[in-house]
Amino acid sequence: MSFPWAKQYEPKTGFTKWMDEKLPLPRFVYNAVGAGYPVPRNLSYMWNFGVLAGFCLVLQIVTGVVLAMHYAANAGVAFDSVEHIMRDVNWGWAIRYAHANGASAFFVVLYLHIFRGFFYSSYKAPREMIWLIGVVIFLLTMATAFMGYVLPWGQMSFWGAKVITGLFGAIPLVGEPLQVWLLGGYAPDNAALNRFFSLHFLLPFVIAGVVILHIWALHIPGSSNPTGVEVKSESDTVPFHPYYTAKDGFGLGVFLLVYCAFVFFMPNALGHPDNYIPANPLSTPAHIVPEWYFYPFYAILRAFTFDFILPAKLWGVLAMFAAILVWFFLPWLDKSPVRSGHYRPLFRKFFWFGLVPCMAVLFYCGGAPAEEPYVMISQIATAYYFLHFLVFLPIISSIEKPEPLPFSITEAVLGSDDKAVLGKDAETAA
Amino acid sequence: MATTTDTANTEVVAEDGVRRRDFIEIAAVSAAGVGGIFTLIPLVSQMAPSKDVLAESTTELDISTLEPGQSIKAVFRKQPVFVRNLTQAEIEAANAVDVGDLRDAQTLAERTQEGHENILVVMGVCTHLGCVPLGAAEGENKGEYGGYFCPCHGSHYDTAARIRKGPAPTNLEVPEYTFTSDTTIVIG
């Protein structure tokens, strides 16, 4: 779908005309990320992160396929094969650091993409399906990242695998048999390592498929925008190419500067030194934490220290999964007809002074040792986290008096729809 | 930001030539393109032999117990090497051949080292399609010319491991090697 004023693809050469009849791939690209996709003219840099997430996925697949050419998924040699990549394989160190830091970069981008969605209520109708698919992508990415972290078969890999599969052991009745089934044994060993490698290779391609659904769903209503006002006329939009290819290209350049700073100057800053110790099933590292991008959910897991009807262990697991599953219900929890946080004074306060600091605290506590005061702080933050989504958000959306919305995107940008100049009458921009 | 379309832009400035924006666009896309090409270097060269594979590229052999008429099979770069101590009869058979009649003209002297004309070191890799020829182990078919015989497609090599009959294009390859003592050779 597209707006009626979207530019039409017109093949010019003989070859492109021939292609357009047989396999209209150029037309598809033109309508997806070319001049045939009209996009709101007022998108800010917060709208860069979708393209950046797509870039990260490609980056991880390319570097990952290369690493898989040299890695051996066998508990006896896995650790050594990673060192072989670091020392012997041509450019192996660069490719492995690019992959490890690529995972972190992917999550930075995903978190910013998701919080953009929170602030601008991108999940609201008519974009619920885009949001739901997005949450699925996040869950798949978390699973992929977890299994990837197990592959180097260091101490953190091993104990991460043990702890995370232990979560399933908390499920009543079927928990323990389920955990043994997942691992193919009583503790992580060769069987677990092999299946994690197989799935770690498979899932990124599943994610790529779901990403296509995500973009497909996006192209039906078109992109949202910082005002939250829907597109009304041609002057509200500009063609994706060249306007947003250029803007996304600039964002990609900035992203790559930061990413390369990590890859080349502090490649281990986000990792754990203990993972350079080979896996030892008889000794747990003193301070066991997941990768940084799981910290908030790890803090929620550890916040439950008391039995209340159900055992504490089960509460922690349920809460951790619920912390993400609650996102699925956002389109119906937030009933306000206004989307953008810019026009929602009360919602805005709860976003900047409630949800964001709460998430920051959970991030901090997830990486801190499991002792006071961090446990209590995690408990308070966890309570706020769920209250925010399940209680505050529905109440805010029913009592809040939104600020006046602009009539249109054009009015928000130019002050009035009359100032819009289209087509031939347009002045040159530079 | 003025509302423009790219066609409008082009029309307006066509008179006075290149716009500042054209320059920025070409410079930015070129820089990204050059950067992209450079990232191909690691992606391509990672498939070349790694350092541990290159480190395996010499093989030392002790041939002190190799009697005339005997052969040994060794491994060089994960491929077989045949070292044969030629008997006087084998040397004479090799030298009796008219070199001009050979598909890959080489004398035995060119294929061995001075002072060690009886020690023939060749890769055990048929030059046709890479099978391992027979003839190095006792009792194996040595082919019609008493050297080596490749069972895959029937290439016959003579006592100097030169191709005499069959599809192989060249003689069995003589790897680079040196005698570090009278009874020790280092291949590679």
Coordinates of C-alpha atoms in Angstrom, one line a residue:
Chain A
M1 CA 0.0 0.0 0.0
S2 CA 1.0 3.5 -0.3
F3 CA -0.4 7.0 -0.4
P4 CA -2.1 8.0 -3.7
W5 CA 0.6 10.5 -4.4
A6 CA 3.4 8.0 -4.1
K7 CA 5.7 8.0 -7.1
Q8 CA 5.3 5.2 -9.5
Y9 CA 8.2 3.0 -10.6
E10 CA 8.9 3.5 -14.3
P11 CA 11.5 1.2 -15.8
K12 CA 13.5 3.1 -18.4
T13 CA 16.0 0.7 -20.0
G14 CA 15.2 -2.4 -21.9
F15 CA 16.6 -4.6 -19.2
T16 CA 14.6 -3.1 -16.4
K17 CA 11.4 -3.2 -18.4
W18 CA 12.1 -6.9 -19.1
M19 CA 12.8 -7.5 -15.4
D20 CA 9.7 -5.6 -14.3
E21 CA 7.6 -8.1 -16.3
K22 CA 9.4 -11.2 -15.1
L23 CA 10.4 -10.5 -11.6
P24 CA 9.6 -6.9 -10.4
L25 CA 12.3 -6.9 -7.8
P26 CA 13.5 -3.3 -8.7
R27 CA 9.9 -2.1 -8.3
F28 CA 9.7 -3.9 -4.9
V29 CA 12.8 -2.1 -3.7
Y30 CA 11.7 1.2 -5.1
N31 CA 8.4 1.0 -3.3
A32 CA 10.0 -0.3 0.0
V33 CA 13.0 2.0 0.5
G34 CA 13.0 4.1 -2.6
A35 CA 11.2 7.1 -3.9
G36 CA 8.0 5.1 -4.0
Y37 CA 7.6 5.1 -0.2
P38 CA 6.3 8.5 1.0
V39 CA 7.4 9.1 4.6
P40 CA 6.4 11.8 7.0
R41 CA 8.6 14.8 6.5
N42 CA 9.3 15.5 10.2
L43 CA 11.0 12.2 11.3
S44 CA 13.7 12.9 13.9
Y45 CA 16.9 10.9 14.4
M46 CA 15.0 8.6 16.7
W47 CA 13.5 7.1 13.5
N48 CA 17.0 5.9 12.5
F49 CA 17.1 2.9 14.7
G50 CA 14.9 0.5 12.6
V51 CA 17.4 0.8 9.7
L52 CA 20.3 0.5 12.2
A53 CA 18.8 -2.7 13.7
G54 CA 18.5 -4.1 10.2
F55 CA 22.2 -3.2 9.7
C56 CA 23.1 -5.0 12.9
L57 CA 21.3 -8.1 11.9
V58 CA 23.2 -8.3 8.6
L59 CA 26.4 -7.5 10.4
Q60 CA 25.9 -10.4 12.8
I61 CA 24.9 -12.8 10.1
V62 CA 27.9 -11.9 7.9
T63 CA 30.5 -12.1 10.8
G64 CA 28.7 -15.1 12.3
V65 CA 28.8 -17.1 9.1
V66 CA 32.6 -16.4 8.9
L67 CA 33.1 -17.4 12.5
A68 CA 31.2 -20.6 11.9
M69 CA 33.8 -21.5 9.3
H70 CA 36.5 -21.7 12.0
Y71 CA 34.6 -22.6 15.1
A72 CA 34.2 -26.1 16.4
A73 CA 31.0 -26.9 18.4
N74 CA 32.5 -29.6 20.6
A75 CA 32.9 -29.2 24.3
G76 CA 36.4 -30.6 24.0
V77 CA 37.7 -28.1 21.5
A78 CA 35.3 -25.2 21.5
F79 CA 37.3 -22.9 23.8
D80 CA 40.5 -23.7 21.9
S81 CA 38.8 -23.1 18.5
V82 CA 37.9 -19.6 19.7
E83 CA 41.5 -18.9 20.6
H84 CA 42.5 -20.4 17.2
I85 CA 40.2 -17.7 15.7
M86 CA 41.8 -15.0 17.8
R87 CA 45.4 -16.1 17.1
D88 CA 45.7 -18.1 13.9
V89 CA 42.9 -17.2 11.5
N90 CA 43.6 -14.2 9.3
W91 CA 41.7 -11.2 10.7
G92 CA 40.0 -13.6 13.1
W93 CA 40.4 -11.3 16.0
A94 CA 38.7 -8.5 14.1
I95 CA 35.8 -10.6 13.0
R96 CA 35.2 -12.1 16.4
Y97 CA 35.4 -8.7 18.2
A98 CA 33.1 -7.3 15.5
H99 CA 30.6 -10.1 16.2
A100 CA 30.8 -9.9 20.0
N101 CA 30.5 -6.1 20.1
G102 CA 28.0 -6.3 17.2
A103 CA 25.6 -8.1 19.7
S104 CA 26.0 -5.3 22.2
A105 CA 25.5 -2.7 19.4
F106 CA 22.4 -4.6 18.3
F107 CA 20.8 -4.4 21.7
V108 CA 21.7 -0.7 22.2
V109 CA 19.9 0.0 18.9
L110 CA 16.9 -2.3 19.8
Y111 CA 16.5 -0.7 23.3
L112 CA 16.5 2.8 21.7
H113 CA 14.1 1.6 19.0
I114 CA 11.7 0.2 21.6
F115 CA 11.9 3.3 23.9
R116 CA 11.2 5.4 20.8
G117 CA 8.1 3.3 20.5
F118 CA 7.2 3.8 24.2
F119 CA 7.5 7.6 24.0
Y120 CA 5.7 8.1 20.7
S121 CA 3.2 5.3 21.5
S122 CA 4.1 3.7 18.2
Y123 CA 2.2 0.6 19.3
K124 CA -1.2 2.3 18.9
A125 CA -3.7 1.6 16.1
P126 CA -3.2 1.2 13.3
R127 CA 0.3 0.0 14.1
E128 CA -0.4 -2.7 16.7
M129 CA 0.8 -5.6 14.5
I130 CA 4.1 -3.9 13.8
W131 CA 4.6 -3.6 17.6
L132 CA 3.6 -7.2 18.3
I133 CA 5.9 -8.5 15.6
G134 CA 8.6 -6.2 17.0
V135 CA 8.3 -7.8 20.5
V136 CA 8.6 -11.2 18.9
I137 CA 11.8 -10.1 17.2
F138 CA 13.2 -8.9 20.5
L139 CA 12.4 -12.2 22.2
L140 CA 14.1 -14.1 19.3
T141 CA 17.1 -11.9 19.4
M142 CA 17.5 -12.4 23.2
A143 CA 17.3 -16.2 22.6
T144 CA 19.9 -16.0 19.8
A145 CA 22.2 -13.8 21.9
F146 CA 22.0 -16.1 24.9
M147 CA 22.9 -19.1 22.9
G148 CA 25.7 -17.3 21.1
Y149 CA 27.3 -16.4 24.4
V150 CA 27.4 -20.1 25.4
L151 CA 29.5 -21.0 22.3
P152 CA 33.0 -19.8 23.4
W153 CA 32.6 -22.3 26.3
G154 CA 34.3 -20.2 28.9
Q155 CA 33.3 -20.0 32.5
M156 CA 30.5 -17.4 31.9
S157 CA 29.3 -19.3 28.9
F158 CA 29.0 -22.5 30.9
W159 CA 27.4 -21.0 34.0
G160 CA 25.1 -18.7 31.9
A161 CA 23.8 -21.9 30.2
K162 CA 23.3 -23.6 33.5
V163 CA 21.5 -20.6 35.1
I164 CA 19.3 -19.8 32.2
T165 CA 18.2 -23.4 31.6
G166 CA 17.7 -23.6 35.3
L167 CA 14.9 -21.0 34.9
F168 CA 12.9 -23.7 33.2
G169 CA 13.5 -26.0 36.1
A170 CA 11.3 -23.6 38.2
I171 CA 8.2 -24.6 36.2
P172 CA 6.1 -26.8 38.5
L173 CA 5.9 -30.6 37.7
V174 CA 7.5 -30.6 34.3
G175 CA 10.4 -28.2 35.2
E176 CA 13.2 -30.6 36.0
P177 CA 12.5 -33.1 33.1
L178 CA 12.2 -30.1 30.8
Q179 CA 15.6 -28.7 31.9
V180 CA 17.2 -32.1 31.4
W181 CA 15.6 -32.3 28.0
L182 CA 16.7 -28.8 27.0
L183 CA 20.3 -29.6 27.9
G184 CA 20.3 -33.2 26.8
G185 CA 22.0 -34.0 30.1
Y186 CA 22.1 -33.1 33.7
A187 CA 24.5 -30.2 33.2
P188 CA 25.6 -28.3 30.1
D189 CA 27.9 -30.4 28.0
N190 CA 28.5 -31.4 24.4
A191 CA 24.9 -32.1 23.6
A192 CA 23.8 -28.7 24.9
L193 CA 26.7 -26.9 23.1
N194 CA 25.9 -28.6 19.8
R195 CA 22.2 -27.8 19.8
F196 CA 22.9 -24.2 20.9
F197 CA 25.3 -23.8 18.0
S198 CA 22.7 -25.2 15.6
L199 CA 20.0 -22.9 16.9
H200 CA 22.3 -19.9 17.1
F201 CA 23.0 -20.4 13.4
L202 CA 19.3 -20.9 12.5
L203 CA 17.5 -18.2 14.5
P204 CA 19.1 -15.1 12.8
F205 CA 17.5 -16.3 9.6
V206 CA 14.2 -16.8 11.4
I207 CA 14.6 -13.2 12.7
A208 CA 15.3 -12.0 9.2
G209 CA 12.0 -13.5 8.1
V210 CA 10.1 -11.9 10.9
V211 CA 11.8 -8.6 10.2
I212 CA 10.3 -8.8 6.7
L213 CA 6.9 -9.2 8.3
H214 CA 7.7 -6.2 10.5
I215 CA 8.5 -4.0 7.5
W216 CA 5.6 -5.3 5.5
A217 CA 3.2 -4.5 8.4
L218 CA 4.9 -1.0 8.7
H219 CA 4.3 -0.3 5.0
I220 CA 0.5 -0.7 5.3
P221 CA -0.2 2.4 7.5
G222 CA 3.3 3.9 6.8
S223 CA 5.7 5.3 9.4
S224 CA 4.5 7.1 12.4
N225 CA 6.1 10.5 13.2
P226 CA 7.1 12.7 16.2
T227 CA 3.7 14.6 16.2
G228 CA 1.7 11.4 16.2
V229 CA -0.7 13.1 13.7
E230 CA -1.4 10.9 10.8
V231 CA -0.4 11.9 7.2
K232 CA -3.2 13.9 5.6
S233 CA -1.8 15.2 2.3
E234 CA 1.1 15.0 0.0
S235 CA 2.9 18.0 1.7
D236 CA 3.1 15.9 4.9
T237 CA 5.5 13.5 3.2
V238 CA 8.8 13.3 1.4
P239 CA 10.0 10.3 -0.6
F240 CA 12.1 7.8 1.4
H241 CA 14.8 8.2 -1.2
P242 CA 16.8 10.5 -1.2
Y243 CA 15.5 12.1 2.0
Y244 CA 15.7 9.2 4.5
T245 CA 18.3 7.2 2.8
A246 CA 20.5 10.2 3.4
K247 CA 19.3 10.7 7.0
D248 CA 19.7 7.0 7.8
G249 CA 23.1 7.0 6.1
F250 CA 24.3 9.8 8.3
G251 CA 22.9 8.0 11.4
L252 CA 24.7 4.8 10.2
G253 CA 28.0 6.8 10.0
V254 CA 27.6 8.0 13.6
F255 CA 26.7 4.5 14.7
L256 CA 29.7 3.0 13.0
L257 CA 32.1 5.5 14.7
V258 CA 30.9 4.5 18.1
Y259 CA 30.8 0.8 17.2
C260 CA 34.3 0.8 15.7
A261 CA 35.6 2.6 18.8
F262 CA 34.5 -0.4 20.8
V263 CA 35.7 -3.0 18.3
F264 CA 39.1 -1.6 17.8
F265 CA 40.0 0.2 21.0
M266 CA 38.1 -1.5 23.8
P267 CA 36.8 -4.8 22.4
N268 CA 36.5 -6.5 25.8
A269 CA 35.0 -3.5 27.7
L270 CA 31.5 -5.1 27.6
G271 CA 32.5 -8.7 28.2
H272 CA 33.5 -10.6 31.3
P273 CA 37.2 -11.6 31.9
D274 CA 36.0 -14.9 33.4
N275 CA 34.9 -16.0 29.9
Y276 CA 38.6 -16.3 29.0
I277 CA 38.8 -19.2 31.5
P278 CA 37.7 -22.5 30.0
A279 CA 34.4 -23.9 31.3
N280 CA 34.8 -25.8 34.5
P281 CA 31.7 -27.7 35.7
L282 CA 33.1 -27.9 39.3
S283 CA 33.7 -24.2 40.0
T284 CA 31.2 -21.3 39.6
P285 CA 32.7 -17.8 39.1
A286 CA 32.3 -15.6 42.2
H287 CA 30.3 -13.0 40.4
I288 CA 28.0 -14.5 37.9
V289 CA 26.0 -12.1 35.7
P290 CA 24.7 -12.3 32.1
E291 CA 25.7 -10.0 29.3
W292 CA 24.8 -6.3 30.0
Y293 CA 21.8 -6.3 27.8
F294 CA 20.0 -8.8 30.0
Y295 CA 20.7 -6.9 33.2
P296 CA 17.2 -5.3 33.7
F297 CA 15.5 -8.7 33.3
Y298 CA 18.1 -10.4 35.5
A299 CA 17.5 -7.8 38.2
I300 CA 13.7 -8.6 38.0
L301 CA 14.5 -12.4 38.3
R302 CA 16.6 -11.8 41.4
A303 CA 14.1 -9.4 43.0
F304 CA 11.9 -12.3 44.2
T305 CA 13.4 -13.6 47.4
F306 CA 10.4 -14.7 49.3
D307 CA 7.8 -17.5 48.9
F308 CA 4.2 -16.2 48.5
I309 CA 1.8 -19.0 47.5
L310 CA 4.3 -20.0 44.8
P311 CA 8.0 -20.5 45.5
A312 CA 10.3 -17.5 45.1
K313 CA 12.2 -19.2 42.3
L314 CA 9.0 -19.5 40.2
W315 CA 7.9 -15.9 40.9
G316 CA 11.3 -14.6 39.7
V317 CA 11.0 -16.6 36.4
L318 CA 7.4 -15.6 35.8
A319 CA 8.2 -11.9 36.5
M320 CA 11.2 -12.0 34.2
F321 CA 9.2 -13.3 31.3
A322 CA 6.2 -11.2 32.2
A323 CA 8.4 -8.1 32.0
I324 CA 8.6 -8.5 28.3
L325 CA 5.3 -10.2 27.7
V326 CA 3.5 -7.1 29.1
W327 CA 4.7 -5.2 26.1
F328 CA 2.4 -7.3 24.0
F329 CA -0.6 -5.7 25.8
L330 CA 0.6 -2.1 25.4
P331 CA -1.7 -1.2 22.5
W332 CA -4.7 -1.9 24.8
L333 CA -3.3 -0.8 28.1
D334 CA -2.6 2.8 26.8
K335 CA -6.1 4.0 25.7
S336 CA -5.2 7.6 25.0
P337 CA -6.1 8.6 21.4
V338 CA -3.0 10.9 21.3
R339 CA 0.2 9.1 20.4
S340 CA 3.1 11.4 20.8
G341 CA 4.6 12.0 24.3
H342 CA 5.2 15.6 23.1
Y343 CA 1.5 16.3 23.5
R344 CA 0.9 14.3 26.7
P345 CA 2.1 16.2 29.7
L346 CA 1.3 13.6 32.4
F347 CA 2.5 10.6 30.3
R348 CA 5.7 12.5 29.5
K349 CA 6.5 13.0 33.2
F350 CA 5.9 9.3 34.0
F351 CA 8.1 8.4 31.0
W352 CA 11.1 10.5 31.8
F353 CA 10.9 10.4 35.6
G354 CA 9.3 7.0 36.0
L355 CA 10.0 4.4 33.3
V356 CA 13.4 5.6 32.2
P357 CA 15.0 5.9 35.6
C358 CA 13.3 2.6 36.7
M359 CA 14.9 0.9 33.7
A360 CA 18.3 2.5 34.5
V361 CA 18.1 1.3 38.1
L362 CA 17.2 -2.2 36.9
F363 CA 20.2 -2.1 34.5
Y364 CA 22.5 -1.1 37.3
C365 CA 21.1 -3.6 39.8
G366 CA 21.2 -6.5 37.3
G367 CA 25.0 -6.1 37.1
A368 CA 25.5 -5.6 40.8
P369 CA 26.1 -8.5 43.2
A370 CA 23.1 -10.2 44.7
E371 CA 23.3 -8.5 48.1
E372 CA 21.7 -5.6 49.9
P373 CA 21.0 -2.8 49.1
Y374 CA 20.8 -3.9 45.5
V375 CA 18.1 -6.6 46.2
M376 CA 15.8 -4.2 47.8
I377 CA 16.4 -1.5 45.1
S378 CA 15.6 -4.2 42.5
Q379 CA 12.4 -5.0 44.3
I380 CA 11.2 -1.4 44.3
A381 CA 12.2 -0.9 40.7
T382 CA 10.5 -4.2 39.7
A383 CA 7.3 -3.1 41.5
Y384 CA 7.4 0.3 39.7
Y385 CA 8.1 -1.4 36.3
F386 CA 4.9 -3.5 36.5
L387 CA 2.8 -0.7 38.1
H388 CA 3.9 1.6 35.3
F389 CA 2.5 -0.6 32.5
L390 CA -0.4 -2.2 34.3
V391 CA -1.7 0.6 36.5
F392 CA -0.2 4.0 35.8
L393 CA -0.5 3.9 32.0
P394 CA -4.2 3.0 31.8
I395 CA -5.0 5.6 34.5
I396 CA -2.9 8.3 32.8
S397 CA -4.5 7.7 29.5
S398 CA -8.0 8.1 31.0
I399 CA -7.4 11.2 33.2
E400 CA -4.8 13.1 31.1
K401 CA -5.8 16.3 29.2
P402 CA -3.6 16.3 26.1
E403 CA -2.1 19.5 24.7
P404 CA -3.5 20.7 21.4
L405 CA -2.3 18.8 18.4
P406 CA -1.2 20.5 15.2
F407 CA -3.7 20.1 12.4
S408 CA -1.2 18.3 10.2
I409 CA 2.5 17.4 10.0
T410 CA 3.0 20.3 7.5
E411 CA 1.5 22.7 10.0
A412 CA 3.8 21.4 12.7
V413 CA 6.8 21.9 10.5
L414 CA 6.0 25.1 8.5
G415 CA 3.3 26.7 10.7
S416 CA 0.6 26.4 8.1
D417 CA -0.6 24.0 5.4
D418 CA -0.7 27.0 3.0
K419 CA 3.0 27.4 3.1
A420 CA 3.6 24.0 1.5
V421 CA 5.1 24.1 -1.9
L422 CA 5.0 21.1 -4.1
G423 CA 6.5 19.8 -7.3
K424 CA 7.6 22.3 -9.9
D425 CA 7.0 25.4 -7.8
A426 CA 9.5 24.2 -5.2
E427 CA 12.6 26.2 -4.5
T428 CA 15.9 24.5 -4.4
A429 CA 17.1 23.5 -1.0
A430 CA 20.8 24.3 -1.4
Chain B
M1 CA 13.6 22.8 4.8
A2 CA 12.0 23.8 1.6
T3 CA 9.7 21.4 0.0
T4 CA 11.4 20.2 -3.1
T5 CA 11.6 17.2 -5.3
D6 CA 14.8 16.2 -6.9
T7 CA 13.7 16.9 -10.4
A8 CA 12.8 20.5 -9.4
N9 CA 16.2 20.9 -7.9
T10 CA 18.0 19.7 -11.0
E11 CA 16.1 22.1 -13.2
V12 CA 16.8 25.1 -11.0
V13 CA 20.6 24.7 -10.9
A14 CA 21.3 23.2 -14.3
E15 CA 22.4 26.7 -15.5
D16 CA 25.3 27.3 -13.1
G17 CA 26.7 23.7 -13.0
V18 CA 27.5 21.7 -9.9
R19 CA 25.7 22.3 -6.7
R20 CA 27.3 22.1 -3.3
R21 CA 24.9 19.2 -2.5
D22 CA 26.1 17.2 -5.5
F23 CA 29.7 17.4 -4.2
I24 CA 28.7 16.4 -0.7
E25 CA 26.7 13.5 -2.1
I26 CA 29.4 12.1 -4.3
A27 CA 32.0 12.6 -1.6
A28 CA 29.9 10.8 1.1
V29 CA 28.9 7.9 -1.1
S30 CA 32.4 7.5 -2.4
A31 CA 33.9 7.4 1.1
A32 CA 31.3 4.9 2.2
G33 CA 32.0 2.8 -0.9
V34 CA 35.7 2.8 -0.3
G35 CA 35.2 1.9 3.3
G36 CA 32.8 -0.9 2.3
I37 CA 35.4 -2.3 -0.1
F38 CA 38.1 -2.3 2.6
T39 CA 35.8 -4.4 4.9
L40 CA 36.0 -7.1 2.2
I41 CA 39.7 -7.6 2.9
P42 CA 39.2 -9.5 6.3
L43 CA 36.1 -11.3 4.9
V44 CA 38.1 -12.7 2.0
S45 CA 41.5 -13.3 3.6
Q46 CA 40.0 -15.2 6.6
M47 CA 39.4 -18.1 4.2
A48 CA 43.2 -18.3 3.3
P49 CA 45.3 -20.7 5.3
S50 CA 45.5 -19.7 8.9
K51 CA 48.8 -19.3 10.8
D52 CA 48.6 -22.8 12.3
V53 CA 48.2 -24.3 8.9
L54 CA 51.1 -22.3 7.5
A55 CA 53.2 -23.4 10.5
E56 CA 52.8 -27.0 9.3
S57 CA 54.5 -26.3 6.1
T58 CA 57.8 -28.1 6.7
T59 CA 58.4 -31.8 7.3
E60 CA 61.6 -33.3 8.5
L61 CA 62.5 -36.9 7.5
D62 CA 65.1 -39.3 8.7
I63 CA 66.1 -41.5 5.8
S64 CA 69.0 -43.4 7.4
T65 CA 67.2 -46.7 7.4
L66 CA 65.9 -46.4 3.8
E67 CA 67.5 -49.3 1.9
P68 CA 67.7 -49.3 -1.9
G69 CA 64.4 -50.4 -3.4
Q70 CA 62.5 -49.2 -0.4
S71 CA 60.1 -46.3 -0.2
I72 CA 58.5 -44.4 2.6
K73 CA 55.3 -42.3 2.7
A74 CA 55.5 -39.1 4.7
V75 CA 53.0 -36.2 5.1
F76 CA 53.7 -32.7 3.9
R77 CA 51.0 -30.1 4.1
K78 CA 48.5 -32.9 4.8
Q79 CA 49.4 -34.6 1.6
P80 CA 51.5 -37.7 1.0
V81 CA 55.2 -37.5 0.0
F82 CA 56.9 -40.5 -1.5
V83 CA 60.7 -40.9 -0.8
R84 CA 62.3 -43.7 -2.7
N85 CA 65.8 -45.0 -2.5
L86 CA 66.3 -46.1 -6.1
T87 CA 68.2 -49.2 -7.0
Q88 CA 71.0 -49.1 -9.6
A89 CA 68.6 -50.9 -12.0
E90 CA 65.9 -48.3 -11.5
I91 CA 68.3 -45.4 -12.0
E92 CA 69.6 -47.0 -15.3
A93 CA 66.0 -47.6 -16.4
A94 CA 65.2 -43.9 -15.9
N95 CA 68.3 -42.7 -17.6
A96 CA 67.8 -45.0 -20.6
V97 CA 64.7 -43.1 -21.6
D98 CA 64.9 -40.6 -24.5
V99 CA 63.9 -37.4 -22.7
G100 CA 62.5 -35.9 -25.9
D101 CA 59.8 -38.6 -26.1
L102 CA 58.4 -37.6 -22.7
R103 CA 55.2 -35.7 -22.1
D104 CA 56.9 -33.6 -19.4
A105 CA 60.6 -33.7 -20.4
Q106 CA 62.9 -34.0 -17.4
T107 CA 65.9 -36.1 -16.6
L108 CA 66.3 -38.0 -13.4
A109 CA 69.2 -35.7 -12.5
E110 CA 66.9 -32.7 -12.8
R111 CA 64.5 -34.4 -10.4
T112 CA 67.0 -35.3 -7.7
Q113 CA 69.8 -33.5 -5.9
E114 CA 73.5 -33.6 -6.7
G115 CA 75.2 -36.3 -4.7
H116 CA 72.0 -37.9 -3.8
E117 CA 70.8 -39.1 -7.3
N118 CA 69.4 -42.3 -5.7
I119 CA 66.9 -40.4 -3.4
L120 CA 63.7 -39.5 -5.3
V121 CA 61.3 -37.2 -3.4
V122 CA 57.9 -36.6 -5.0
M123 CA 54.5 -35.6 -3.9
G124 CA 52.2 -38.6 -3.8
V125 CA 49.5 -36.6 -5.6
C126 CA 48.6 -37.6 -9.1
T127 CA 48.9 -34.6 -11.4
H128 CA 45.7 -35.6 -13.1
L129 CA 43.0 -35.1 -10.4
G130 CA 44.8 -35.6 -7.2
C131 CA 44.5 -39.2 -6.2
V132 CA 47.3 -41.0 -4.3
P133 CA 49.2 -43.2 -6.8
L134 CA 50.1 -46.8 -5.8
G135 CA 53.7 -48.1 -5.7
A136 CA 55.3 -46.7 -2.6
A137 CA 54.3 -49.6 -0.4
E138 CA 55.5 -53.1 -0.8
G139 CA 53.3 -55.3 -3.1
E140 CA 51.5 -52.4 -4.6
N141 CA 51.0 -52.1 -8.4
K142 CA 53.9 -50.0 -9.7
G143 CA 52.4 -49.7 -13.2
E144 CA 53.9 -50.6 -16.5
Y145 CA 57.0 -48.6 -16.0
G146 CA 58.0 -49.8 -12.5
G147 CA 57.4 -46.4 -10.8
Y148 CA 53.9 -45.4 -9.6
F149 CA 50.4 -46.2 -10.9
C150 CA 47.3 -44.1 -10.2
P151 CA 44.3 -46.4 -9.9
C152 CA 41.7 -43.7 -10.3
H153 CA 42.2 -43.0 -14.0
G154 CA 45.2 -45.2 -14.9
S155 CA 48.2 -42.9 -15.1
H156 CA 51.5 -44.8 -15.2
Y157 CA 54.7 -43.1 -13.9
D158 CA 58.2 -44.5 -14.4
T159 CA 61.0 -45.0 -11.9
A160 CA 61.8 -41.3 -12.0
A161 CA 58.0 -40.7 -11.3
R162 CA 57.6 -39.2 -14.8
I163 CA 54.3 -39.5 -16.6
R164 CA 54.5 -42.1 -19.3
K165 CA 51.0 -43.3 -20.0
G166 CA 47.5 -42.2 -19.0
P167 CA 45.7 -38.8 -18.6
A168 CA 48.0 -37.0 -16.1
P169 CA 49.6 -33.9 -17.7
T170 CA 52.9 -33.6 -15.8
N171 CA 55.3 -35.7 -13.8
L172 CA 54.7 -36.2 -10.1
E173 CA 55.8 -32.9 -8.5
V174 CA 59.1 -32.7 -6.7
P175 CA 58.6 -30.5 -3.7
E176 CA 61.3 -28.1 -2.4
Y177 CA 63.6 -29.9 0.0
T178 CA 67.1 -29.8 1.3
F179 CA 69.5 -32.3 2.8
T180 CA 70.4 -31.0 6.3
S181 CA 72.7 -34.0 6.7
D182 CA 73.5 -37.1 4.7
T183 CA 70.5 -38.9 6.2
T184 CA 68.0 -36.1 7.0
I185 CA 65.9 -34.1 4.6
V186 CA 63.6 -31.2 5.3
I187 CA 60.7 -30.7 2.9
G188 CA 59.2 -27.2 2.4

